[in-house]
Coordinates of C-alpha atoms in Angstrom, one line a residue:
S23 CA 49.1 21.1 -67.3
L24 CA 45.9 22.4 -68.8
A25 CA 47.3 25.8 -69.6
L26 CA 50.3 24.4 -71.4
A27 CA 48.0 22.1 -73.5
G28 CA 45.9 25.1 -74.4
A29 CA 48.9 27.3 -75.2
A30 CA 50.4 24.6 -77.5
L31 CA 47.3 23.1 -79.2
G32 CA 45.3 26.3 -79.5
P33 CA 47.7 28.0 -82.0
V34 CA 48.0 24.8 -84.0
C35 CA 44.2 24.6 -84.4
D36 CA 44.0 28.4 -85.0
N37 CA 46.5 28.0 -87.8
F38 CA 43.9 26.0 -89.8
H39 CA 41.8 29.1 -89.9
S40 CA 44.5 31.6 -90.7
A41 CA 46.1 29.3 -93.3
A42 CA 42.8 28.8 -95.1
G43 CA 42.2 32.6 -95.1
V44 CA 39.3 32.3 -92.8
L45 CA 40.8 35.0 -90.6
G46 CA 43.9 37.2 -90.8
Y47 CA 45.9 38.8 -88.0
T48 CA 46.4 42.6 -88.3
K49 CA 48.7 43.1 -85.3
Y50 CA 51.5 41.2 -83.7
Q51 CA 51.5 38.5 -86.3
I52 CA 53.9 35.5 -86.3
A53 CA 54.4 33.9 -89.7
L54 CA 56.8 31.0 -90.1
G55 CA 58.0 29.2 -93.2
P56 CA 56.8 29.5 -96.7
A57 CA 53.9 27.2 -97.4
P58 CA 54.0 24.8 -100.3
D59 CA 51.7 25.5 -103.2
W60 CA 49.4 22.6 -102.2
W61 CA 49.0 24.3 -98.8
G62 CA 47.6 27.4 -100.6
G63 CA 50.8 29.5 -100.5
G64 CA 51.4 32.1 -97.8
H65 CA 53.0 30.8 -94.6
L66 CA 53.1 27.3 -93.1
F67 CA 52.3 28.6 -89.7
Q68 CA 50.5 31.8 -88.8
T69 CA 49.3 33.1 -85.5
A70 CA 49.9 36.1 -83.2
Y71 CA 52.0 36.6 -80.1
W72 CA 48.9 37.0 -77.9
V73 CA 47.2 33.7 -79.1
P74 CA 49.1 31.1 -77.0
P75 CA 48.4 32.9 -73.7
L76 CA 44.8 33.5 -74.7
F77 CA 44.3 29.8 -75.4
A78 CA 46.1 28.9 -72.1
L79 CA 43.7 31.2 -70.2
A80 CA 40.7 29.7 -72.1
A81 CA 41.8 26.1 -71.1
L82 CA 42.0 27.1 -67.5
I83 CA 38.6 28.8 -67.5
I84 CA 37.0 25.8 -69.3
G85 CA 38.6 23.4 -66.9
G86 CA 37.5 25.5 -64.0
I87 CA 33.9 25.5 -65.2
D88 CA 34.0 21.8 -65.7
A89 CA 35.4 21.3 -62.2
L90 CA 32.9 23.6 -60.6
V91 CA 29.9 21.8 -62.2
S92 CA 31.4 18.4 -61.4
S93 CA 31.8 19.3 -57.7
Q94 CA 28.0 19.9 -57.6
R95 CA 27.1 16.9 -59.8
P96 CA 29.7 14.2 -59.7
T97 CA 30.9 12.6 -62.9
P98 CA 29.8 9.0 -63.5
P99 CA 32.6 6.6 -62.4
E100 CA 33.2 5.2 -65.9
L101 CA 34.0 8.8 -67.1
E102 CA 35.8 10.0 -63.9
K103 CA 39.3 9.0 -64.9
P104 CA 39.5 8.6 -68.7
S105 CA 42.3 6.6 -70.2
G106 CA 45.1 8.3 -72.2
R107 CA 43.7 6.7 -75.3
R108 CA 40.2 8.2 -74.7
V109 CA 41.7 11.6 -74.1
A110 CA 43.9 11.4 -77.2
G111 CA 40.9 10.3 -79.2
A112 CA 38.8 13.2 -77.9
V113 CA 41.6 15.7 -78.7
A114 CA 42.1 14.3 -82.2
A115 CA 38.4 14.5 -82.9
F116 CA 38.3 18.1 -81.7
V117 CA 41.4 19.0 -83.9
A118 CA 39.7 17.3 -86.9
L119 CA 36.5 19.3 -86.3
Y120 CA 38.6 22.5 -86.1
A121 CA 40.3 21.7 -89.4
F122 CA 37.0 20.7 -91.0
S123 CA 35.5 24.1 -90.0
A124 CA 38.4 25.8 -91.9
L125 CA 37.7 23.6 -94.9
L126 CA 33.9 24.4 -94.8
A127 CA 34.5 28.1 -94.4
T128 CA 36.1 28.3 -97.8
G129 CA 32.9 27.2 -99.5
L130 CA 29.9 27.7 -97.3
A131 CA 28.1 30.8 -95.9
P132 CA 28.7 31.1 -92.2
P133 CA 25.1 30.2 -91.1
T134 CA 25.1 27.1 -93.3
E135 CA 28.5 26.0 -91.9
A136 CA 27.1 26.4 -88.4
I137 CA 24.2 24.1 -89.4
V138 CA 26.7 21.5 -90.5
L139 CA 29.0 21.9 -87.5
W140 CA 26.5 21.9 -84.6
P141 CA 25.4 18.3 -85.0
L142 CA 29.1 17.2 -85.2
A143 CA 30.0 19.2 -82.1
L144 CA 27.1 17.7 -80.1
L145 CA 28.1 14.2 -81.4
L146 CA 31.7 14.8 -80.1
W147 CA 30.2 15.8 -76.7
K148 CA 28.0 12.7 -76.6
I149 CA 30.8 10.3 -77.6
N150 CA 33.7 11.8 -75.6
D151 CA 32.3 13.3 -72.4
P152 CA 28.5 13.2 -72.1
T153 CA 28.4 14.8 -68.7
L154 CA 26.5 17.8 -67.5
A155 CA 29.8 19.5 -66.5
S156 CA 31.1 19.0 -70.1
F157 CA 27.9 20.3 -71.6
V158 CA 27.8 23.4 -69.3
A159 CA 31.5 24.1 -70.0
G160 CA 30.9 23.8 -73.8
A161 CA 27.8 26.0 -73.7
A162 CA 29.7 28.6 -71.6
T163 CA 32.6 28.5 -74.1
A164 CA 30.2 28.8 -77.1
V165 CA 28.8 32.0 -75.6
G166 CA 31.9 33.4 -73.9
G167 CA 34.5 32.7 -76.6
P168 CA 32.7 34.7 -79.3
A169 CA 32.0 37.4 -76.8
I170 CA 35.7 37.8 -76.1
E171 CA 36.4 37.6 -79.9
V172 CA 34.0 40.5 -80.4
A173 CA 36.1 42.6 -78.0
L174 CA 39.3 41.5 -79.7
L175 CA 37.8 42.4 -83.1
G176 CA 36.8 45.9 -82.0
G177 CA 33.2 45.2 -81.0
G178 CA 31.9 44.7 -84.5
G179 CA 32.7 48.4 -85.1
L180 CA 31.5 49.6 -81.7
F181 CA 35.0 50.3 -80.5
A182 CA 37.5 52.6 -82.1
E183 CA 41.3 52.0 -82.4
P184 CA 43.4 51.0 -80.5
F185 CA 40.9 48.7 -78.7
G186 CA 40.6 45.4 -80.5
H187 CA 41.1 45.1 -84.2
L188 CA 43.8 42.5 -83.6
Y189 CA 42.5 40.3 -86.4
A190 CA 39.6 40.0 -88.8
Y191 CA 37.4 37.3 -90.2
G192 CA 36.9 37.1 -93.9
R193 CA 33.1 36.8 -93.9
P194 CA 31.8 38.0 -90.5
D195 CA 28.0 37.8 -90.1
V196 CA 27.6 38.7 -86.4
L197 CA 29.5 41.6 -84.8
G198 CA 32.6 40.8 -86.6
V199 CA 32.6 37.0 -85.9
E200 CA 31.5 34.2 -88.2
S201 CA 28.6 32.3 -86.6
W202 CA 30.0 28.9 -87.3
I203 CA 32.7 29.5 -84.6
L204 CA 30.1 28.8 -81.9
P205 CA 29.9 25.0 -82.4
V206 CA 33.7 24.9 -82.7
Y207 CA 33.9 26.6 -79.3
F208 CA 31.3 24.2 -77.8
A209 CA 33.3 21.2 -79.0
G210 CA 36.5 22.6 -77.4

């Protein structure tokens, strides 16, 4: 199901960011296996207990937005039932973008990285699912995802403990979030 896919794939993608030092979990962390030196040290897999259910919920919300918009404006027949190969290619492209965002974050300022990632995210939309429903779901995710992150991060300093403060970005530039995360959310 969509929720299981989100719960399984989300932490794997999220691990790219934690392994690269883009973000670090401050509470309820899961860290498995020592990472080899070429990986950058630390742990091979890092996430938090609350991450899989959060990605599962996100997948259901994104799928619901897509279904709601599609019910009002039907999907073109050629895109209505994508092949397994097309879905696998779209997932692989998204995972690659997620990994690329971690790589860029180690060397570019957050706004510069956003400038690099937005055209790639829009290209993935155009290639994989150029429907209004997919665009609306991506746009809603690009706004809603960071908004939820702001709460999880403590509201950019607006909220005191114990609310939020579950993790932290290394170079936040907008309310505790790094601005390049918006195109990553859009592509999801």
